[in-house]
Coordinates of N, CA and C in Angstrom, one line a residue:
M1 N -7.4 15.1 25.8 CA -6.7 15.0 24.6 C -6.7 16.3 23.8
G2 N -5.5 16.8 23.5 CA -5.4 18.1 22.8 C -5.8 18.0 21.3
E3 N -6.0 19.2 20.7 CA -6.3 19.2 19.3 C -5.3 18.6 18.4
K4 N -4.0 18.8 18.8 CA -2.9 18.2 17.9 C -3.0 16.7 18.0
E5 N -3.2 16.1 19.1 CA -3.3 14.7 19.2 C -4.5 14.1 18.5
K6 N -5.7 14.8 18.6 CA -6.9 14.4 17.9 C -6.6 14.4 16.4
S7 N -5.9 15.5 15.9 CA -5.6 15.6 14.5 C -4.7 14.4 14.0
S8 N -3.7 14.1 14.9 CA -2.8 13.0 14.6 C -3.6 11.7 14.5
L9 N -4.5 11.4 15.4 CA -5.3 10.2 15.4 C -6.2 10.1 14.1
L10 N -6.8 11.3 13.8 CA -7.6 11.3 12.6 C -6.7 11.0 11.3
H11 N -5.6 11.6 11.3 CA -4.6 11.4 10.2 C -4.3 9.9 10.0
R12 N -4.0 9.2 11.1 CA -3.7 7.8 11.1 C -4.9 7.0 10.6
N13 N -6.1 7.4 11.1 CA -7.3 6.6 10.7 C -7.6 6.8 9.3
V14 N -7.5 8.0 8.8 CA -7.7 8.2 7.3 C -6.8 7.4 6.5
L15 N -5.5 7.4 6.9 CA -4.5 6.6 6.1 C -4.9 5.1 6.2
G16 N -5.2 4.6 7.4 CA -5.5 3.2 7.5 C -6.8 2.8 6.7
A17 N -7.8 3.7 6.8 CA -9.0 3.4 6.0 C -8.8 3.4 4.5
L18 N -8.1 4.4 4.0 CA -7.8 4.4 2.6 C -7.0 3.2 2.1
G19 N -6.0 2.8 2.9 CA -5.2 1.6 2.6 C -6.1 0.4 2.5
M20 N -7.0 0.2 3.4 CA -7.8 -1.0 3.4 C -8.9 -1.0 2.3
L21 N -9.3 0.2 2.0 CA -10.4 0.4 1.0 C -9.9 0.3 -0.5
L22 N -8.6 0.6 -0.7 CA -8.1 0.6 -2.0 C -8.3 -0.7 -2.8
P23 N -8.0 -1.9 -2.3 CA -8.3 -3.1 -3.1 C -9.8 -3.2 -3.5
F24 N -10.7 -2.9 -2.6 CA -12.1 -3.1 -2.9 C -12.6 -2.1 -4.0
F25 N -12.1 -0.8 -3.8 CA -12.6 0.2 -4.8 C -11.9 -0.1 -6.2
S26 N -10.7 -0.6 -6.2 CA -10.1 -0.9 -7.5 C -10.9 -2.0 -8.2
V27 N -11.3 -3.0 -7.5 CA -12.1 -4.1 -8.1 C -13.5 -3.7 -8.5
I28 N -14.1 -3.0 -7.5 CA -15.5 -2.6 -7.7 C -15.6 -1.6 -8.9
G29 N -14.6 -0.7 -9.0 CA -14.6 0.3 -10.1 C -14.4 -0.4 -11.4
G30 N -13.6 -1.4 -11.4 CA -13.3 -2.1 -12.7 C -14.5 -2.9 -13.2
L31 N -15.4 -3.4 -12.2 CA -16.5 -4.2 -12.6 C -17.5 -3.4 -13.5
F32 N -17.5 -2.1 -13.4 CA -18.4 -1.3 -14.2 C -17.9 -0.8 -15.5
V33 N -16.7 -1.2 -15.8 CA -16.0 -0.9 -17.1 C -16.3 -1.9 -18.1
R34 N -16.7 -1.5 -19.3 CA -17.0 -2.5 -20.4 C -15.7 -2.7 -21.2
D35 N -15.7 -3.7 -22.0 CA -14.7 -4.0 -23.0 C -13.3 -4.0 -22.4
K36 N -13.2 -4.7 -21.3 CA -11.8 -4.8 -20.6 C -11.3 -6.2 -20.8
V37 N -10.0 -6.3 -20.7 CA -9.4 -7.6 -20.9 C -9.7 -8.5 -19.7
S38 N -9.6 -9.8 -19.9 CA -9.9 -10.7 -18.8 C -8.9 -10.6 -17.6
S39 N -7.7 -10.1 -17.9 CA -6.7 -10.0 -16.8 C -6.7 -8.7 -16.1
W40 N -7.8 -7.9 -16.3 CA -7.8 -6.6 -15.7 C -7.7 -6.6 -14.2
W41 N -8.1 -7.7 -13.5 CA -8.1 -7.7 -12.1 C -7.0 -8.5 -11.5
Y42 N -6.0 -8.8 -12.3 CA -4.9 -9.6 -11.8 C -3.9 -8.9 -10.9
S43 N -4.0 -7.6 -10.9 CA -3.2 -6.7 -10.1 C -3.9 -5.4 -9.8
I44 N -3.8 -4.9 -8.6 CA -4.3 -3.5 -8.4 C -3.6 -2.5 -9.3
S45 N -2.4 -2.7 -9.5 CA -1.6 -1.8 -10.4 C -2.2 -1.7 -11.8
V46 N -2.6 -2.9 -12.3 CA -3.2 -2.9 -13.7 C -4.5 -2.2 -13.8
T47 N -5.3 -2.2 -12.6 CA -6.6 -1.5 -12.7 C -6.4 0.0 -12.9
Y48 N -5.2 0.5 -12.8 CA -4.9 1.9 -13.1 C -5.4 2.3 -14.4
Y49 N -5.4 1.4 -15.4 CA -5.7 1.7 -16.8 C -7.2 1.7 -17.0
I50 N -8.1 1.3 -16.1 CA -9.5 1.3 -16.3 C -10.3 2.0 -15.2
T51 N -9.7 2.3 -14.1 CA -10.4 3.0 -13.0 C -9.5 4.0 -12.3
P52 N -10.0 5.1 -11.8 CA -9.1 6.1 -11.1 C -8.8 5.7 -9.7
A53 N -9.3 4.6 -9.2 CA -9.2 4.3 -7.8 C -7.7 4.3 -7.3
L54 N -6.9 3.6 -8.0 CA -5.5 3.6 -7.6 C -4.8 4.9 -7.5
A55 N -5.0 5.7 -8.6 CA -4.4 7.0 -8.6 C -4.9 7.9 -7.5
V56 N -6.2 7.9 -7.3 CA -6.9 8.8 -6.4 C -6.5 8.4 -4.9
I57 N -6.8 7.1 -4.6 CA -6.6 6.7 -3.2 C -5.1 6.6 -2.8
L58 N -4.3 6.0 -3.7 CA -2.9 5.9 -3.3 C -2.3 7.2 -3.4
G59 N -2.7 8.1 -4.3 CA -2.2 9.4 -4.4 C -2.5 10.2 -3.1
A60 N -3.7 10.0 -2.6 CA -4.1 10.7 -1.3 C -3.3 10.1 -0.2
C61 N -3.1 8.8 -0.1 CA -2.3 8.2 0.9 C -0.9 8.8 0.9
A62 N -0.3 8.9 -0.3 CA 1.0 9.4 -0.5 C 1.2 10.8 0.1
L63 N 0.2 11.7 -0.3 CA 0.2 13.0 0.2 C 0.1 13.1 1.7
F64 N -0.8 12.3 2.3 CA -0.9 12.2 3.7 C 0.4 11.9 4.4
L65 N 1.1 10.9 3.8 CA 2.3 10.4 4.4 C 3.4 11.5 4.3
I66 N 3.4 12.2 3.2 CA 4.4 13.2 3.0 C 4.2 14.4 3.9
C67 N 2.9 14.7 4.2 CA 2.6 15.8 5.1 C 2.6 15.4 6.6
Y68 N 2.6 14.1 6.9 CA 2.5 13.7 8.3 C 3.8 14.0 9.0
R69 N 3.6 14.6 10.2 CA 4.8 15.0 11.0 C 4.6 14.3 12.4
S70 N 5.7 13.6 12.8 CA 5.6 12.9 14.1 C 6.5 13.6 15.1
Y71 N 6.5 13.1 16.3 CA 7.4 13.7 17.3 C 8.8 13.4 17.1
D72 N 9.1 12.3 16.4 CA 10.5 11.9 16.2 C 10.9 12.0 14.7
K73 N 12.1 12.5 14.5 CA 12.5 12.8 13.2 C 12.5 11.5 12.3
I74 N 12.9 10.4 12.8 CA 13.0 9.2 12.0 C 11.6 8.8 11.5
D75 N 10.6 9.0 12.3 CA 9.2 8.7 11.8 C 8.8 9.6 10.6
T76 N 9.2 10.9 10.7 CA 8.8 11.8 9.7 C 9.6 11.4 8.4
I77 N 10.9 11.0 8.5 CA 11.7 10.7 7.4 C 11.1 9.4 6.7
I78 N 10.7 8.4 7.5 CA 10.2 7.2 6.9 C 8.8 7.5 6.2
N79 N 8.0 8.3 6.9 CA 6.7 8.6 6.3 C 6.9 9.4 5.0
V80 N 7.7 10.3 4.9 CA 8.0 11.1 3.7 C 8.5 10.2 2.6
C81 N 9.4 9.4 2.9 CA 10.0 8.5 1.9 C 8.9 7.5 1.4
S82 N 8.0 7.1 2.3 CA 6.9 6.2 1.9 C 6.0 6.9 1.0
G83 N 5.7 8.2 1.3 CA 4.8 9.0 0.5 C 5.4 9.2 -0.9
I84 N 6.7 9.5 -1.0 CA 7.4 9.6 -2.3 C 7.3 8.3 -3.1
A85 N 7.5 7.2 -2.4 CA 7.4 5.9 -3.1 C 6.0 5.7 -3.6
G86 N 5.0 6.1 -2.8 CA 3.6 5.9 -3.2 C 3.3 6.8 -4.4
L87 N 3.8 8.0 -4.5 CA 3.6 8.8 -5.7 C 4.3 8.2 -6.9
G88 N 5.4 7.6 -6.6 CA 6.1 7.0 -7.7 C 5.3 5.8 -8.3
V89 N 4.6 5.1 -7.5 CA 3.8 4.0 -8.0 C 2.7 4.5 -8.9
V90 N 2.2 5.7 -8.5 CA 1.1 6.3 -9.3 C 1.6 6.9 -10.6
L91 N 2.7 7.6 -10.5 CA 3.2 8.4 -11.7 C 3.9 7.5 -12.7
F92 N 4.3 6.3 -12.3 CA 5.0 5.4 -13.2 C 4.2 4.1 -13.3
P93 N 3.3 3.9 -14.1 CA 2.4 2.7 -14.2 C 3.2 1.5 -14.6
C94 N 2.6 0.3 -14.2 CA 3.2 -0.9 -14.6 C 2.9 -1.3 -16.0
E95 N 3.4 -2.5 -16.4 CA 3.1 -3.0 -17.8 C 1.6 -3.2 -17.9
N96 N 1.1 -3.2 -19.1 CA -0.4 -3.3 -19.2 C -0.8 -4.3 -20.3
P97 N -2.0 -4.9 -20.2 CA -2.4 -5.8 -21.3 C -3.2 -5.1 -22.4
Y98 N -3.1 -3.8 -22.5 CA -3.8 -3.1 -23.5 C -3.0 -2.6 -24.7
G99 N -1.7 -2.9 -24.6 CA -0.9 -2.5 -25.8 C -0.3 -1.1 -25.8
Y100 N -0.5 -0.4 -24.7 CA 0.0 1.0 -24.6 C 1.5 1.0 -24.6
E101 N 2.1 1.7 -25.5 CA 3.6 1.7 -25.5 C 4.2 2.8 -24.7
N102 N 3.5 3.9 -24.5 CA 4.0 5.0 -23.6 C 3.0 5.3 -22.6
V103 N 3.4 5.3 -21.3 CA 2.4 5.4 -20.3 C 2.8 6.4 -19.2
G104 N 1.8 6.8 -18.4 CA 2.0 7.6 -17.2 C 2.1 9.0 -17.5
F105 N 2.3 9.8 -16.4 CA 2.4 11.2 -16.5 C 3.5 11.7 -17.4
F106 N 4.6 10.9 -17.4 CA 5.8 11.3 -18.2 C 5.9 10.6 -19.5
Q107 N 4.9 9.8 -19.8 CA 4.8 9.1 -21.1 C 6.1 8.4 -21.5
L108 N 6.6 7.6 -20.5 CA 7.8 6.8 -20.7 C 7.4 5.5 -21.4
P109 N 8.4 4.9 -22.1 CA 8.1 3.6 -22.7 C 7.7 2.6 -21.6
V110 N 6.7 1.8 -21.8 CA 6.1 1.0 -20.8 C 7.0 0.1 -20.1
N111 N 8.1 -0.4 -20.8 CA 9.0 -1.3 -20.1 C 9.9 -0.6 -19.1
I112 N 10.2 0.7 -19.4 CA 10.9 1.5 -18.4 C 10.1 1.9 -17.2
S113 N 8.8 2.3 -17.5 CA 7.9 2.7 -16.5 C 7.6 1.5 -15.6
D114 N 7.5 0.3 -16.1 CA 7.2 -0.9 -15.3 C 8.4 -1.1 -14.3
I115 N 9.6 -1.0 -14.7 CA 10.7 -1.2 -13.8 C 10.7 -0.2 -12.7
I116 N 10.5 1.1 -13.0 CA 10.4 2.1 -12.0 C 9.3 1.9 -11.0
H117 N 8.1 1.5 -11.6 CA 7.0 1.2 -10.8 C 7.3 0.1 -9.8
S118 N 7.9 -1.0 -10.2 CA 8.2 -2.1 -9.4 C 9.2 -1.7 -8.2
I119 N 10.1 -0.9 -8.6 CA 11.1 -0.4 -7.5 C 10.4 0.4 -6.5
F120 N 9.5 1.3 -6.9 CA 8.8 2.2 -6.0 C 7.8 1.3 -5.2
A121 N 7.2 0.3 -5.8 CA 6.2 -0.5 -5.1 C 6.9 -1.3 -4.0
V122 N 8.0 -2.0 -4.3 CA 8.7 -2.7 -3.3 C 9.2 -1.8 -2.2
S123 N 9.7 -0.6 -2.5 CA 10.2 0.3 -1.5 C 9.1 0.8 -0.6
L124 N 7.9 1.0 -1.2 CA 6.8 1.5 -0.5 C 6.4 0.5 0.6
F125 N 6.2 -0.8 0.2 CA 5.7 -1.8 1.2 C 6.8 -2.1 2.2
A126 N 8.1 -2.0 1.8 CA 9.2 -2.3 2.7 C 9.2 -1.2 3.8
L127 N 9.1 0.1 3.4 CA 9.1 1.2 4.3 C 7.9 1.1 5.2
L128 N 6.7 0.8 4.7 CA 5.5 0.7 5.5 C 5.7 -0.4 6.6
A129 N 6.2 -1.6 6.1 CA 6.4 -2.7 7.1 C 7.4 -2.3 8.2
Y130 N 8.5 -1.6 7.8 CA 9.5 -1.2 8.8 C 8.8 -0.2 9.8
N131 N 8.1 0.7 9.3 CA 7.4 1.7 10.1 C 6.5 1.0 11.1
I132 N 5.7 0.1 10.7 CA 4.7 -0.6 11.6 C 5.5 -1.5 12.6
G133 N 6.4 -2.3 12.1 CA 7.1 -3.3 13.0 C 8.2 -2.7 13.9
W134 N 8.8 -1.6 13.5 CA 9.9 -1.1 14.3 C 9.8 0.2 14.9
L135 N 8.9 1.1 14.3 CA 8.7 2.4 14.9 C 7.4 2.5 15.7
F136 N 6.3 1.8 15.2 CA 5.1 1.8 16.0 C 5.3 1.1 17.3
T137 N 6.2 0.2 17.4 CA 6.4 -0.7 18.6 C 7.2 -0.1 19.7
R138 N 7.6 1.2 19.6 CA 8.4 1.8 20.6 C 7.6 2.1 21.9
G139 N 6.3 2.0 21.8 CA 5.5 2.3 23.0 C 5.5 1.1 24.0
N140 N 4.9 1.3 25.1 CA 4.9 0.3 26.2 C 3.7 -0.6 26.2
N141 N 2.8 -0.4 25.2 CA 1.6 -1.3 25.1 C 2.0 -2.6 24.4
K142 N 2.2 -3.6 25.2 CA 2.7 -4.9 24.7 C 1.7 -5.6 23.7
K143 N 0.4 -5.5 24.1 CA -0.6 -6.1 23.2 C -0.7 -5.4 21.9
K144 N -0.7 -4.1 21.9 CA -0.7 -3.4 20.6 C 0.6 -3.6 19.8
N145 N 1.7 -3.7 20.5 CA 3.0 -3.9 19.9 C 3.0 -5.3 19.2
R146 N 2.3 -6.3 19.8 CA 2.2 -7.6 19.2 C 1.4 -7.5 17.9
I147 N 0.3 -6.7 17.9 CA -0.5 -6.6 16.7 C 0.4 -5.9 15.6
Y148 N 1.1 -4.9 16.0 CA 2.0 -4.3 15.0 C 3.0 -5.2 14.4
K149 N 3.6 -6.0 15.3 CA 4.6 -7.0 14.8 C 4.0 -8.0 13.9
I150 N 2.8 -8.5 14.2 CA 2.1 -9.5 13.4 C 1.8 -8.9 12.0
C151 N 1.3 -7.6 12.0 CA 1.1 -7.0 10.7 C 2.3 -6.8 9.9
S152 N 3.4 -6.3 10.5 CA 4.6 -6.1 9.8 C 5.3 -7.3 9.3
Y153 N 5.4 -8.3 10.1 CA 6.0 -9.6 9.7 C 5.1 -10.3 8.6
S154 N 3.8 -10.1 8.7 CA 2.9 -10.7 7.7 C 3.2 -10.0 6.3
M155 N 3.4 -8.7 6.4 CA 3.7 -7.9 5.1 C 5.0 -8.4 4.5
I156 N 6.0 -8.6 5.4 CA 7.3 -9.1 4.9 C 7.2 -10.5 4.3
V157 N 6.4 -11.4 4.9 CA 6.2 -12.7 4.4 C 5.5 -12.7 3.0
V158 N 4.5 -11.9 2.9 CA 3.7 -11.7 1.7 C 4.6 -11.2 0.6
M159 N 5.4 -10.2 0.9 CA 6.3 -9.6 -0.1 C 7.3 -10.6 -0.6
V160 N 7.9 -11.3 0.3 CA 8.9 -12.4 -0.1 C 8.3 -13.4 -0.9
A161 N 7.1 -13.9 -0.5 CA 6.3 -14.9 -1.3 C 6.0 -14.4 -2.7
L162 N 5.5 -13.1 -2.8 CA 5.1 -12.6 -4.0 C 6.3 -12.4 -5.0
I163 N 7.5 -12.0 -4.5 CA 8.7 -11.9 -5.3 C 9.1 -13.2 -5.8
T164 N 9.1 -14.2 -4.9 CA 9.4 -15.6 -5.2 C 8.5 -16.2 -6.3
V165 N 7.2 -15.9 -6.1 CA 6.3 -16.4 -7.1 C 6.5 -15.8 -8.5
Q166 N 6.8 -14.5 -8.5 CA 7.0 -13.9 -9.8 C 8.3 -14.4 -10.5
I167 N 9.3 -14.6 -9.7 CA 10.5 -15.2 -10.2 C 10.3 -16.6 -10.8
V168 N 9.6 -17.4 -10.0 CA 9.3 -18.8 -10.5 C 8.4 -18.7 -11.7
N169 N 7.5 -17.8 -11.8 CA 6.6 -17.7 -12.9 C 7.3 -17.3 -14.2
N170 N 8.4 -16.6 -14.1 CA 9.1 -16.2 -15.2 C 9.8 -17.4 -15.9
F171 N 10.0 -18.5 -15.1 CA 10.6 -19.7 -15.7 C 9.5 -20.7 -16.1
V172 N 8.5 -20.9 -15.3 CA 7.5 -22.0 -15.5 C 6.2 -21.5 -16.1
G173 N 5.8 -20.2 -15.7 CA 4.6 -19.6 -16.3 C 3.3 -20.3 -16.0
V174 N 3.2 -20.9 -14.8 CA 2.0 -21.6 -14.4 C 1.3 -21.0 -13.2
I175 N 1.8 -19.9 -12.6 CA 1.3 -19.3 -11.5 C 0.0 -18.5 -11.9
P176 N -1.1 -18.7 -11.2 CA -2.3 -17.9 -11.6 C -2.0 -16.4 -11.5
G177 N -2.5 -15.6 -12.4 CA -2.3 -14.2 -12.4 C -2.9 -13.5 -11.3
W178 N -4.0 -14.0 -10.7 CA -4.7 -13.3 -9.6 C -3.9 -13.4 -8.3
I179 N -2.9 -14.2 -8.3 CA -2.0 -14.3 -7.0 C -1.5 -12.9 -6.7
V180 N -1.1 -12.1 -7.7 CA -0.6 -10.8 -7.4 C -1.6 -9.9 -6.8
M181 N -2.9 -9.9 -7.3 CA -3.9 -9.1 -6.7 C -4.2 -9.5 -5.3
I182 N -4.2 -10.8 -5.0 CA -4.4 -11.2 -3.6 C -3.3 -10.7 -2.7
S183 N -2.1 -10.8 -3.2 CA -0.9 -10.4 -2.4 C -1.0 -8.9 -2.1
E184 N -1.2 -8.1 -3.1 CA -1.3 -6.7 -2.9 C -2.4 -6.3 -2.0
A185 N -3.6 -7.0 -2.1 CA -4.7 -6.7 -1.2 C -4.3 -7.0 0.2
L186 N -3.6 -8.1 0.5 CA -3.2 -8.5 1.8 C -2.2 -7.5 2.4
L187 N -1.3 -7.0 1.6 CA -0.3 -6.0 2.0 C -1.0 -4.8 2.5
L188 N -2.0 -4.3 1.7 CA -2.7 -3.1 2.0 C -3.6 -3.3 3.2
L189 N -4.2 -4.5 3.4 CA -5.1 -4.7 4.5 C -4.3 -4.7 5.8
F190 N -3.1 -5.4 5.8 CA -2.2 -5.4 7.0 C -1.8 -3.9 7.3
F191 N -1.4 -3.2 6.3 CA -1.0 -1.8 6.5 C -2.1 -1.0 7.1
G192 N -3.3 -1.1 6.5 CA -4.4 -0.3 6.9 C -4.8 -0.6 8.3
F193 N -4.9 -1.9 8.6 CA -5.3 -2.3 10.0 C -4.4 -1.8 11.0
A194 N -3.1 -1.9 10.8 CA -2.1 -1.4 11.8 C -2.2 0.1 12.0
W195 N -2.5 0.9 11.0 CA -2.7 2.3 11.1 C -4.0 2.6 11.9
L196 N -5.0 1.8 11.6 CA -6.3 2.0 12.4 C -6.1 1.7 13.8
V197 N -5.3 0.7 14.2 CA -5.0 0.4 15.6 C -4.2 1.6 16.2
K198 N -3.2 2.1 15.4 CA -2.4 3.2 15.9 C -3.3 4.5 16.1
G199 N -4.3 4.6 15.2 CA -5.2 5.7 15.4 C -6.3 5.5 16.4
Q200 N -6.3 4.4 17.1 CA -7.3 4.0 18.1 C -8.7 3.8 17.6
F201 N -8.8 3.6 16.3 CA -10.1 3.2 15.7 C -10.4 1.8 16.2
F202 N -9.4 0.9 16.2 CA -9.6 -0.5 16.7 C -8.8 -0.6 18.0
F203 N -9.3 -1.3 19.0 CA -8.6 -1.6 20.2 C -8.2 -0.4 21.0
K204 N -9.1 0.6 21.0 CA -8.8 1.9 21.7 C -8.3 1.7 23.1
N205 N -9.0 0.7 23.8 CA -8.8 0.5 25.3 C -7.9 -0.7 25.6
L206 N -7.3 -1.2 24.5 CA -6.4 -2.4 24.7 C -5.2 -2.0 25.5
E207 N -5.0 -2.7 26.7 CA -3.9 -2.4 27.5 C -2.9 -3.6 27.6

């Protein structure tokens, strides 16, 4: 194995590990913060306001994706677009329960920032799911391809369910707030696991 291939595997494993760790660090970091609202843990995005985990970890993932170069041009394009979407999620925070009217790096009105945040978040997970389910699977390892497909399709199902739940909640308002946190955590876990498989951290010898 050459140095370039070793670097590529390390890159994939770092991305996968960061993705899987983000939900845990977001919650653990928030636990140590005093005087927070009861809904602080209803979304990973909302933890942005009380802990740096989202900004640091997702920001690092975004930069890794932007800098990641693959053998095929389409892979590089998808990764760069995913990285830009990830940075967008960080730079444009979601709505908050703290009453902040202007938020984020650009200090935009919170309602505008929330719309941009949502667009970037959906784009990010859609691109990641496409990458895992349609680009990772071009190899000949059928067992690993099956894992990638499961992760990708699971992400799509979670995204569709989350969007549906939020639409329903706008009308009936009875959906538990923590459903969003669980959905985001699942999306990140599927993403991270697939990248760790791609980086041969898991199932290295699976044929």
